[in-house]
Amino acid sequence: MPALYFAEAEYKARLEATKVEMQRLGADTLILSDPANIFYLTGFDAWAFYSPLFLVVSCYEDEPMWIGRFMDAVSARDTTYLREENIQAYPDSFVQSNTSHPVQPTCEILQARGLDRGAIGVEMGAYYYTARIHAEFIKHLPNARFHDAELLVNRVRLVKSVAEQAYMRQAGRIVDGAMTAAVERCAPGVRECDVVAEIYQAQISGSPEAGGVYTTSPPHFCAAERVRTPHGLWTDKPLVNNRPLNIEIAGSRLHYHCPITRTVFLGRPPDGYLRLAEAVVEGLNKTMDSIRPGIAAEEVELVWRRSIAKHGFEKEARLGYSIGLGFPPTWGERTASLRPGDKTVLRSGMAFHCMSGLWLEDTGIAITQSFLVTDSGNEPLTQFERQLITKP
Amino acid sequence: MPALYFAEAEYKARLEATKVEMQRLGADTLILSDPANIFYLTGFDAWAFYSPLFLVVSCYEDEPMWIGRFMDAVSARDTTYLREENIQAYPDSFVQSNTSHPVQPTCEILQARGLDRGAIGVEMGAYYYTARIHAEFIKHLPNARFHDAELLVNRVRLVKSVAEQAYMRQAGRIVDGAMTAAVERCAPGVRECDVVAEIYQAQISGSPEAGGVYTTSPPHFCAAERVRTPHGLWTDKPLVNNRPLNIEIAGSRLHYHCPITRTVFLGRPPDGYLRLAEAVVEGLNKTMDSIRPGIAAEEVELVWRRSIAKHGFEKEARLGYSIGLGFPPTWGERTASLRPGDKTVLRSGMAFHCMSGLWLEDTGIAITQSFLVTDSGNEPLTQFERQLITKP
């Protein structure tokens, strides 16, 4: 028996919600390739998405159908509730071949089930739905009409269930531990890679009651000159004194993510930098005070924008984004963003990473907060203090 | 001054080799989106590819042009040799927007440079070249003819330079250390996640002279029932006695990967399992003895196939694949494979992971070897003993 992460009834409810959206789009069939969406609807959990991997949802079937590389079908049996007939595979000879493509046998499977015709939704902008895959589907399914169903399931994922919220709280505790380990290890002369090694150790070992899994993205560990960059890579050089260092990491509990960013300053920060930190913390705190069900995403951003403007700062980038389930390359759900023009109304059960950071010409700072929207306000998912961390 | 990983002359040589292939394809311009190819030609190194990111190579320009999200342009300045005019960015409002797409401003940049017309090569099947991106290019570049240039740069990457080989040897030493750490920590009662945490710690801290960076894929850590699956995820359950456990990991030195897989058996293996291990080790050793410049990829596979057939085994999956530079989601270069029909002739400087493993109905085993092809034979990239690891 597979060890499912959620009750079967929860998977069924997710599938029904997906079918409602399919009907709204006018799609008979949905071919998913976003690994997070495949995981969400079935529980499928293996590093299989580097070969073409699909989940086919038919409005007229009670279960979706998994189609992937033959060697990963065992993982589909181990991790999903799907019946054997709904686990279909293509032979290894199609993998990274110069003369054939996995979509060919995939289409034969669809044909045998009568799923090769009608209105088919595909995730046009999903990371692993390549231009080649789409071209092959068009070639091999001449009786189908294709619709863009990108983000259809991502939007169903916006409001988290009680069970999902529990995993996100565990992810929060994991990342609090990882950030604590990082801060403890940071000191002048310690190699950046040795601090990052501690972060990984803490992210994966997790807590006694809940271990961690890989996160969608590596730590963004930006020291020295790289403090001006948001997504820089660590080096194996030693940390130096009197410089800020930005650490953005997540905890992942069964692929549910909770991110956090903190700036660590080794030495005594100059007054100007302390004022920058105060402006960011004040903006973050005011923003968090504003978050409750019913407020729009763009209104949240406006609270932050006004607060930092009083100190003479402006942030071009969005202030935050919806979080939850994630597979590489991003823990953002790619649906709602805290930014001007995003009119998404916050509802209880949604989760966001408030990315309150500023990257200026010569420096950077980030003190951020992940949170759940609750019935009456919000619940921070991490407990790490909202301050510039200084290590004199 | 950016800290380049390679001499500028090496980047120039890679660009020239790419231009030769472009001319063979008949492309005036190449739009790359595979992060490994972008890194290969420029050194660009940041976690930026989750937003559309392109490198544009023109046959008529001496430098390629980087186009990405505005906040990552700083990383382009920090990590590449490109001149300021060749680092171009689109505003943050285009990122994960419901109303616009980053390809719009990208095409305006191309137009301003006169690169919006003629024969343009794109990487149709590259992971981050989505169907949506391709559709947007077609829409916004009406004067261009598109050609599939997938793997064009990957093929240039097949033969590694002296400097690349040095990084791969460092990656080999890193992964030898990580496997040693894993085996030491494995014992009945130890949680799987705690062993994996040790692996990460060793992968990232690396050695005193060379730290590690993230690998393209997490450890495949397949214990208990999951030993039957090649790409399974660890759990937070304790390891149990009298069971095999497969660990597939890589070391990554500045994105150059060296993978290895070993099976660890806790307790005394049954005789049948020991015979399975002997067959795999014998097959691997014979295969390694056959590897020299001039042999074809499919001939290498045949050595293995014949050797294991004598013991009554067969492997459907390919025996191995080209390795080197890699970004998520795979450390395979997606060019040459050790399998029937692949006529790639091995040349000095190529590198492969010989994936000598067998996954059977009820168990699995993998004892593998990464190697460089040398002028006279081959050089193993890891020193870890080619044996089933038993911990009684």
Short mmCIF file of C-alpha atoms in Angstrom, two decimals, chain A:
data_model
loop_
_atom_site.label_atom_id
_atom_site.label_comp_id
_atom_site.label_asym_id
_atom_site.label_seq_id
_atom_site.Cartn_x
_atom_site.Cartn_y
_atom_site.Cartn_z
CA MET A 1 0.00 0.00 0.00
CA PRO A 2 1.38 3.42 -0.92
CA ALA A 3 2.03 5.81 1.97
CA LEU A 4 -0.03 8.84 0.92
CA TYR A 5 0.76 12.25 2.41
CA PHE A 6 -2.95 13.20 2.43
CA ALA A 7 -6.25 11.38 2.89
CA GLU A 8 -7.69 9.98 -0.30
CA ALA A 9 -10.75 12.18 0.16
CA GLU A 10 -8.54 15.25 -0.04
CA TYR A 11 -7.10 14.12 -3.38
CA LYS A 12 -10.65 13.54 -4.65
CA ALA A 13 -11.70 17.04 -3.59
CA ARG A 14 -8.69 18.53 -5.42
CA LEU A 15 -9.62 16.59 -8.55
CA GLU A 16 -13.23 17.78 -8.38
CA ALA A 17 -12.11 21.40 -7.97
CA THR A 18 -9.86 20.93 -11.00
CA LYS A 19 -12.73 19.52 -13.07
CA VAL A 20 -14.85 22.57 -12.22
CA GLU A 21 -12.11 24.80 -13.63
CA MET A 22 -11.79 22.56 -16.70
CA GLN A 23 -15.48 23.00 -17.42
CA ARG A 24 -15.13 26.75 -17.01
CA LEU A 25 -12.32 26.64 -19.60
CA GLY A 26 -14.29 24.29 -21.85
CA ALA A 27 -11.65 21.54 -21.77
CA ASP A 28 -12.58 17.84 -21.90
CA THR A 29 -9.06 16.79 -21.06
CA LEU A 30 -6.16 18.37 -19.24
CA ILE A 31 -2.54 17.34 -19.83
CA LEU A 32 -0.48 18.52 -16.87
CA SER A 33 3.30 18.70 -16.81
CA ASP A 34 4.03 20.92 -13.80
CA PRO A 35 5.42 18.42 -11.22
CA ALA A 36 3.76 20.36 -8.39
CA ASN A 37 0.36 19.99 -10.04
CA ILE A 38 0.94 16.28 -10.69
CA PHE A 39 1.96 15.84 -7.04
CA TYR A 40 -1.05 17.86 -5.87
CA LEU A 41 -3.57 15.68 -7.66
CA THR A 42 -1.99 12.26 -7.12
CA GLY A 43 0.84 12.38 -4.58
CA PHE A 44 3.40 11.30 -7.20
CA ASP A 45 6.81 11.89 -5.70
CA ALA A 46 10.02 11.00 -7.54
CA TRP A 47 12.68 12.93 -9.44
CA ALA A 48 11.10 11.94 -12.74
CA PHE A 49 10.24 15.26 -14.38
CA TYR A 50 13.54 15.61 -16.21
CA SER A 51 12.07 13.17 -18.70
CA PRO A 52 8.66 14.14 -20.14
CA LEU A 53 6.05 13.35 -17.48
CA PHE A 54 2.32 13.92 -17.78
CA LEU A 55 -0.84 13.63 -15.78
CA VAL A 56 -3.95 13.40 -17.91
CA VAL A 57 -7.22 14.50 -16.31
CA SER A 58 -10.41 13.67 -18.16
CA CYS A 59 -13.70 15.31 -17.19
CA TYR A 60 -15.33 11.93 -17.74
CA GLU A 61 -13.00 9.69 -15.72
CA ASP A 62 -12.91 9.23 -11.95
CA GLU A 63 -9.10 9.08 -11.83
CA PRO A 64 -6.33 10.87 -13.70
CA MET A 65 -3.78 8.87 -15.70
CA TRP A 66 -0.03 9.06 -15.06
CA ILE A 67 2.24 8.74 -18.11
CA GLY A 68 6.02 8.71 -17.69
CA ARG A 69 9.27 6.87 -18.22
CA PHE A 70 8.97 3.12 -17.59
CA MET A 71 11.50 3.11 -14.75
CA ASP A 72 9.52 5.72 -12.82
CA ALA A 73 6.21 3.85 -13.02
CA VAL A 74 7.32 1.94 -9.91
CA SER A 75 7.37 5.25 -8.05
CA ALA A 76 3.86 6.01 -9.31
CA ARG A 77 2.71 2.71 -7.78
CA ASP A 78 4.56 3.51 -4.54
CA THR A 79 3.41 7.08 -4.00
CA THR A 80 -0.04 7.55 -5.57
CA TYR A 81 -3.55 6.16 -5.08
CA LEU A 82 -3.89 5.47 -8.84
CA ARG A 83 -5.15 2.11 -10.06
CA GLU A 84 -2.72 0.03 -12.11
CA GLU A 85 -4.60 0.78 -15.34
CA ASN A 86 -3.98 4.49 -14.77
CA ILE A 87 -0.21 4.14 -14.58
CA GLN A 88 1.14 4.04 -18.12
CA ALA A 89 4.75 4.25 -19.28
CA TYR A 90 6.88 4.74 -22.38
CA PRO A 91 10.03 2.67 -23.05
CA ASP A 92 13.50 3.91 -22.19
CA SER A 93 14.57 4.07 -25.83
CA PHE A 94 12.55 7.30 -26.16
CA VAL A 95 14.48 9.09 -23.41
CA GLN A 96 16.81 11.80 -24.72
CA SER A 97 16.80 10.15 -28.11
CA ASN A 98 17.91 11.87 -31.30
CA THR A 99 15.39 10.01 -33.43
CA SER A 100 12.19 9.84 -31.41
CA HIS A 101 10.31 11.65 -28.64
CA PRO A 102 8.32 10.39 -25.61
CA VAL A 103 5.24 12.29 -26.78
CA GLN A 104 4.84 9.73 -29.61
CA PRO A 105 4.06 6.76 -27.33
CA THR A 106 2.20 9.12 -24.99
CA CYS A 107 -0.20 9.95 -27.81
CA GLU A 108 -0.71 6.26 -28.57
CA ILE A 109 -1.75 5.76 -24.95
CA LEU A 110 -4.16 8.70 -25.21
CA GLN A 111 -5.59 7.30 -28.43
CA ALA A 112 -6.20 3.88 -26.89
CA ARG A 113 -8.26 5.61 -24.19
CA GLY A 114 -10.13 7.86 -26.60
CA LEU A 115 -8.46 10.92 -25.07
CA ASP A 116 -6.81 12.07 -28.29
CA ARG A 117 -9.65 14.37 -29.41
CA GLY A 118 -11.78 17.30 -28.32
CA ALA A 119 -10.65 20.29 -26.30
CA ILE A 120 -7.37 19.60 -24.53
CA GLY A 121 -5.90 22.00 -21.99
CA VAL A 122 -2.10 22.18 -21.74
CA GLU A 123 0.14 24.23 -19.45
CA MET A 124 1.76 26.44 -22.09
CA GLY A 125 4.11 28.30 -19.75
CA ALA A 126 4.85 25.56 -17.22
CA TYR A 127 8.60 24.99 -16.78
CA TYR A 128 8.72 21.46 -18.15
CA TYR A 129 6.22 21.92 -20.97
CA THR A 130 8.76 22.67 -23.68
CA ALA A 131 8.13 24.05 -27.14
CA ARG A 132 9.17 20.65 -28.52
CA ILE A 133 6.64 18.76 -26.38
CA HIS A 134 3.86 21.06 -27.54
CA ALA A 135 4.88 20.72 -31.19
CA GLU A 136 4.88 16.91 -30.84
CA PHE A 137 1.39 16.92 -29.31
CA ILE A 138 0.09 19.06 -32.16
CA LYS A 139 1.66 16.69 -34.67
CA HIS A 140 0.43 13.46 -33.10
CA LEU A 141 -3.05 14.56 -32.00
CA PRO A 142 -4.62 15.91 -35.22
CA ASN A 143 -8.16 15.63 -33.82
CA ALA A 144 -7.51 17.75 -30.74
CA ARG A 145 -8.00 21.49 -30.16
CA PHE A 146 -5.50 22.92 -27.69
CA HIS A 147 -6.29 25.49 -25.01
CA ASP A 148 -3.90 27.18 -22.64
CA ALA A 149 -4.61 25.84 -19.15
CA GLU A 150 -1.47 27.22 -17.52
CA LEU A 151 -2.00 27.97 -13.82
CA LEU A 152 -5.45 26.30 -13.83
CA VAL A 153 -4.39 23.86 -11.09
CA ASN A 154 -2.04 26.44 -9.51
CA ARG A 155 -5.09 28.60 -8.83
CA VAL A 156 -6.93 25.67 -7.23
CA ARG A 157 -3.86 25.38 -4.95
CA LEU A 158 -4.11 28.98 -3.69
CA VAL A 159 -6.18 28.19 -0.56
CA LYS A 160 -4.47 25.57 1.62
CA SER A 161 -6.33 22.82 3.45
CA VAL A 162 -5.89 22.16 7.16
CA ALA A 163 -3.46 19.32 6.35
CA GLU A 164 -1.44 21.52 3.98
CA GLN A 165 -1.25 24.27 6.58
CA ALA A 166 0.13 21.76 9.07
CA TYR A 167 2.93 20.84 6.64
CA MET A 168 3.70 24.52 6.08
CA ARG A 169 4.01 25.11 9.83
CA GLN A 170 6.47 22.21 9.98
CA ALA A 171 8.38 23.76 7.08
CA GLY A 172 8.47 27.01 9.08
CA ARG A 173 9.99 25.28 12.08
CA ILE A 174 12.56 23.59 9.82
CA VAL A 175 13.66 26.88 8.27
CA ASP A 176 13.78 28.64 11.65
CA GLY A 177 16.27 25.94 12.63
CA ALA A 178 18.26 26.32 9.43
CA MET A 179 18.52 30.09 9.79
CA THR A 180 19.60 29.69 13.42
CA ALA A 181 22.31 27.25 12.34
CA ALA A 182 23.48 29.65 9.63
CA VAL A 183 23.71 32.65 11.93
CA GLU A 184 25.59 30.64 14.55
CA ARG A 185 28.17 29.52 11.99
CA CYS A 186 28.73 32.92 10.36
CA ALA A 187 31.99 34.55 11.42
CA PRO A 188 34.88 36.28 9.71
CA GLY A 189 37.25 33.70 8.25
CA VAL A 190 34.63 30.95 7.89
CA ARG A 191 34.22 29.87 4.28
CA GLU A 192 30.85 30.72 2.77
CA CYS A 193 30.40 27.10 1.61
CA ASP A 194 30.85 25.86 5.18
CA VAL A 195 27.99 28.05 6.40
CA VAL A 196 25.82 26.85 3.51
CA ALA A 197 26.69 23.23 4.37
CA GLU A 198 25.24 23.83 7.85
CA ILE A 199 22.09 25.26 6.31
CA TYR A 200 21.59 22.17 4.15
CA GLN A 201 22.27 19.87 7.10
CA ALA A 202 19.56 21.61 9.15
CA GLN A 203 17.09 21.85 6.24
CA ILE A 204 17.24 18.11 5.59
CA SER A 205 17.52 16.65 9.08
CA GLY A 206 14.65 18.92 10.12
CA SER A 207 13.26 18.27 13.57
CA PRO A 208 12.87 15.02 15.53
CA GLU A 209 9.21 14.81 14.54
CA ALA A 210 9.51 15.94 10.89
CA GLY A 211 12.42 15.59 8.49
CA GLY A 212 12.94 17.90 5.56
CA VAL A 213 13.22 17.28 1.83
CA TYR A 214 15.04 19.23 -0.89
CA THR A 215 13.88 22.78 -1.55
CA THR A 216 13.07 24.06 -5.03
CA SER A 217 16.03 26.41 -4.99
CA PRO A 218 19.42 26.39 -3.32
CA PRO A 219 20.19 28.94 -0.63
CA HIS A 220 20.74 32.40 -2.05
CA PHE A 221 23.80 33.28 -0.05
CA CYS A 222 25.04 36.68 -1.12
CA ALA A 223 28.12 37.96 0.65
CA ALA A 224 30.68 40.66 -0.10
CA GLU A 225 29.92 42.28 -3.50
CA ARG A 226 27.13 39.78 -4.13
CA VAL A 227 25.01 41.39 -1.40
CA ARG A 228 23.80 43.66 -4.22
CA THR A 229 22.31 40.65 -6.04
CA PRO A 230 19.17 38.78 -4.94
CA HIS A 231 19.93 35.34 -6.45
CA GLY A 232 23.68 34.99 -6.17
CA LEU A 233 25.62 31.83 -5.43
CA TRP A 234 27.92 31.28 -2.48
CA THR A 235 31.67 30.93 -2.99
CA ASP A 236 34.35 29.06 -1.04
CA LYS A 237 35.99 32.29 0.11
CA PRO A 238 36.04 33.25 3.77
CA LEU A 239 33.53 35.75 5.14
CA VAL A 240 34.94 39.17 5.96
CA ASN A 241 34.17 41.63 8.70
CA ASN A 242 32.11 44.83 8.40
CA ARG A 243 29.95 43.60 5.56
CA PRO A 244 26.31 42.58 5.29
CA LEU A 245 25.36 39.15 4.01
CA ASN A 246 21.92 38.12 2.71
CA ILE A 247 20.66 34.59 3.27
CA GLU A 248 17.44 33.49 1.56
CA ILE A 249 16.43 29.91 2.30
CA ALA A 250 13.34 27.74 2.70
CA GLY A 251 12.31 24.74 4.69
CA SER A 252 10.49 22.05 2.74
CA ARG A 253 8.23 19.54 4.43
CA LEU A 254 7.04 17.04 1.82
CA HIS A 255 7.46 19.78 -0.82
CA TYR A 256 5.50 22.40 1.14
CA HIS A 257 7.80 25.38 1.45
CA CYS A 258 8.31 28.13 3.95
CA PRO A 259 10.94 30.69 2.89
CA ILE A 260 12.72 33.35 4.93
CA THR A 261 15.43 35.91 4.26
CA ARG A 262 17.65 37.60 6.79
CA THR A 263 20.61 39.91 6.56
CA VAL A 264 23.52 39.15 8.83
CA PHE A 265 26.00 41.94 9.48
CA LEU A 266 29.42 40.88 10.70
CA GLY A 267 30.82 43.75 12.75
CA ARG A 268 29.20 47.04 13.70
CA PRO A 269 26.94 48.36 10.91
CA PRO A 270 27.38 51.99 9.86
CA ASP A 271 24.55 54.32 10.92
CA GLY A 272 23.24 54.59 7.38
CA TYR A 273 22.84 50.85 7.17
CA LEU A 274 21.08 50.73 10.54
CA ARG A 275 18.60 53.32 9.27
CA LEU A 276 18.01 51.20 6.16
CA ALA A 277 17.31 48.20 8.40
CA GLU A 278 14.89 50.23 10.51
CA ALA A 279 13.00 51.34 7.42
CA VAL A 280 12.67 47.74 6.19
CA VAL A 281 11.56 46.36 9.56
CA GLU A 282 9.07 49.18 10.02
CA GLY A 283 7.68 48.56 6.53
CA LEU A 284 7.44 44.82 7.15
CA ASN A 285 5.71 45.26 10.50
CA LYS A 286 3.17 47.71 9.07
CA THR A 287 2.55 45.36 6.16
CA MET A 288 1.99 42.39 8.47
CA ASP A 289 -0.45 44.48 10.54
CA SER A 290 -2.50 45.08 7.40
CA ILE A 291 -2.91 41.47 6.38
CA ARG A 292 -6.37 40.01 6.90
CA PRO A 293 -8.94 38.26 4.74
CA GLY A 294 -10.65 40.64 2.32
CA ILE A 295 -7.67 42.90 1.57
CA ALA A 296 -6.39 42.87 -2.02
CA ALA A 297 -2.82 41.87 -2.87
CA GLU A 298 -2.12 45.32 -4.33
CA GLU A 299 -3.39 47.02 -1.17
CA VAL A 300 -0.90 45.05 0.91
CA GLU A 301 1.90 46.25 -1.34
CA LEU A 302 0.72 49.83 -1.00
CA VAL A 303 1.16 49.71 2.80
CA TRP A 304 4.80 48.73 2.30
CA ARG A 305 5.36 51.19 -0.54
CA ARG A 306 4.09 54.12 1.53
CA SER A 307 6.04 53.10 4.58
CA ILE A 308 9.44 52.87 2.86
CA ALA A 309 8.75 55.98 0.75
CA LYS A 310 8.73 58.02 3.96
CA HIS A 311 12.38 57.02 4.35
CA GLY A 312 13.18 57.79 0.73
CA PHE A 313 13.20 54.22 -0.59
CA GLU A 314 11.40 52.54 -3.44
CA LYS A 315 11.26 48.89 -4.50
CA GLU A 316 10.72 48.10 -8.17
CA ALA A 317 10.26 44.36 -7.63
CA ARG A 318 7.04 42.88 -6.31
CA LEU A 319 6.74 42.66 -2.53
CA GLY A 320 5.78 39.01 -2.38
CA TYR A 321 4.11 35.99 -3.88
CA SER A 322 1.93 33.02 -3.07
CA ILE A 323 3.72 30.03 -1.58
CA GLY A 324 2.86 26.41 -0.78
CA LEU A 325 3.76 23.38 -2.79
CA GLY A 326 6.82 23.68 -4.97
CA PHE A 327 9.23 21.76 -7.17
CA PRO A 328 12.35 23.21 -8.81
CA PRO A 329 13.03 25.82 -10.01
CA THR A 330 10.85 28.01 -7.75
CA TRP A 331 8.88 27.89 -4.52
CA GLY A 332 6.61 30.68 -5.77
CA GLU A 333 3.25 29.36 -6.95
CA ARG A 334 3.19 31.83 -9.89
CA THR A 335 -0.36 32.97 -9.17
CA ALA A 336 -0.93 35.93 -6.83
CA SER A 337 1.77 38.56 -6.29
CA LEU A 338 1.83 41.39 -3.77
CA ARG A 339 2.24 44.19 -6.31
CA PRO A 340 0.42 47.06 -8.00
CA GLY A 341 -2.37 45.81 -10.23
CA ASP A 342 -2.81 42.41 -8.57
CA LYS A 343 -6.40 42.45 -7.35
CA THR A 344 -6.39 38.96 -5.79
CA VAL A 345 -8.44 39.19 -2.61
CA LEU A 346 -6.70 37.49 0.31
CA ARG A 347 -8.68 34.62 1.81
CA SER A 348 -8.19 32.48 4.87
CA GLY A 349 -5.84 29.61 4.00
CA MET A 350 -3.76 31.47 1.44
CA ALA A 351 -0.02 31.74 2.13
CA PHE A 352 2.55 34.29 1.00
CA HIS A 353 6.18 35.19 1.33
CA CYS A 354 6.43 38.91 2.05
CA MET A 355 9.74 39.63 0.34
CA SER A 356 10.57 42.85 2.15
CA GLY A 357 14.06 43.48 0.89
CA LEU A 358 15.85 46.29 -0.88
CA TRP A 359 18.72 46.00 -3.30
CA LEU A 360 20.44 49.31 -3.83
CA GLU A 361 23.36 50.44 -5.95
CA ASP A 362 26.00 49.38 -3.46
CA THR A 363 24.28 47.19 -0.87
CA GLY A 364 21.29 45.06 -0.10
CA ILE A 365 19.11 44.04 2.84
CA ALA A 366 16.23 41.61 3.28
CA ILE A 367 14.17 40.84 6.37
CA THR A 368 11.13 38.88 5.23
CA GLN A 369 8.12 37.02 6.59
CA SER A 370 6.11 34.04 5.34
CA PHE A 371 2.56 33.86 6.64
CA LEU A 372 -0.82 32.19 6.40
CA VAL A 373 -3.94 34.28 6.04
CA THR A 374 -6.29 33.27 8.86
CA ASP A 375 -9.99 33.89 9.53
CA SER A 376 -9.23 37.06 11.44
CA GLY A 377 -5.77 38.19 10.33
CA ASN A 378 -2.57 36.30 9.70
CA GLU A 379 -0.27 33.75 11.26
CA PRO A 380 3.49 34.11 10.80
CA LEU A 381 5.00 30.79 9.65
CA THR A 382 8.43 31.51 11.10
CA GLN A 383 9.36 32.82 14.54
CA PHE A 384 12.81 34.16 13.67
CA GLU A 385 13.09 37.74 14.96
CA ARG A 386 12.30 40.46 12.44
CA GLN A 387 15.55 42.33 12.80
CA LEU A 388 18.87 42.91 11.17
CA ILE A 389 21.12 40.23 12.67
CA THR A 390 24.39 41.66 13.89
CA LYS A 391 27.38 39.63 15.02
CA PRO A 392 29.91 42.04 16.48
#
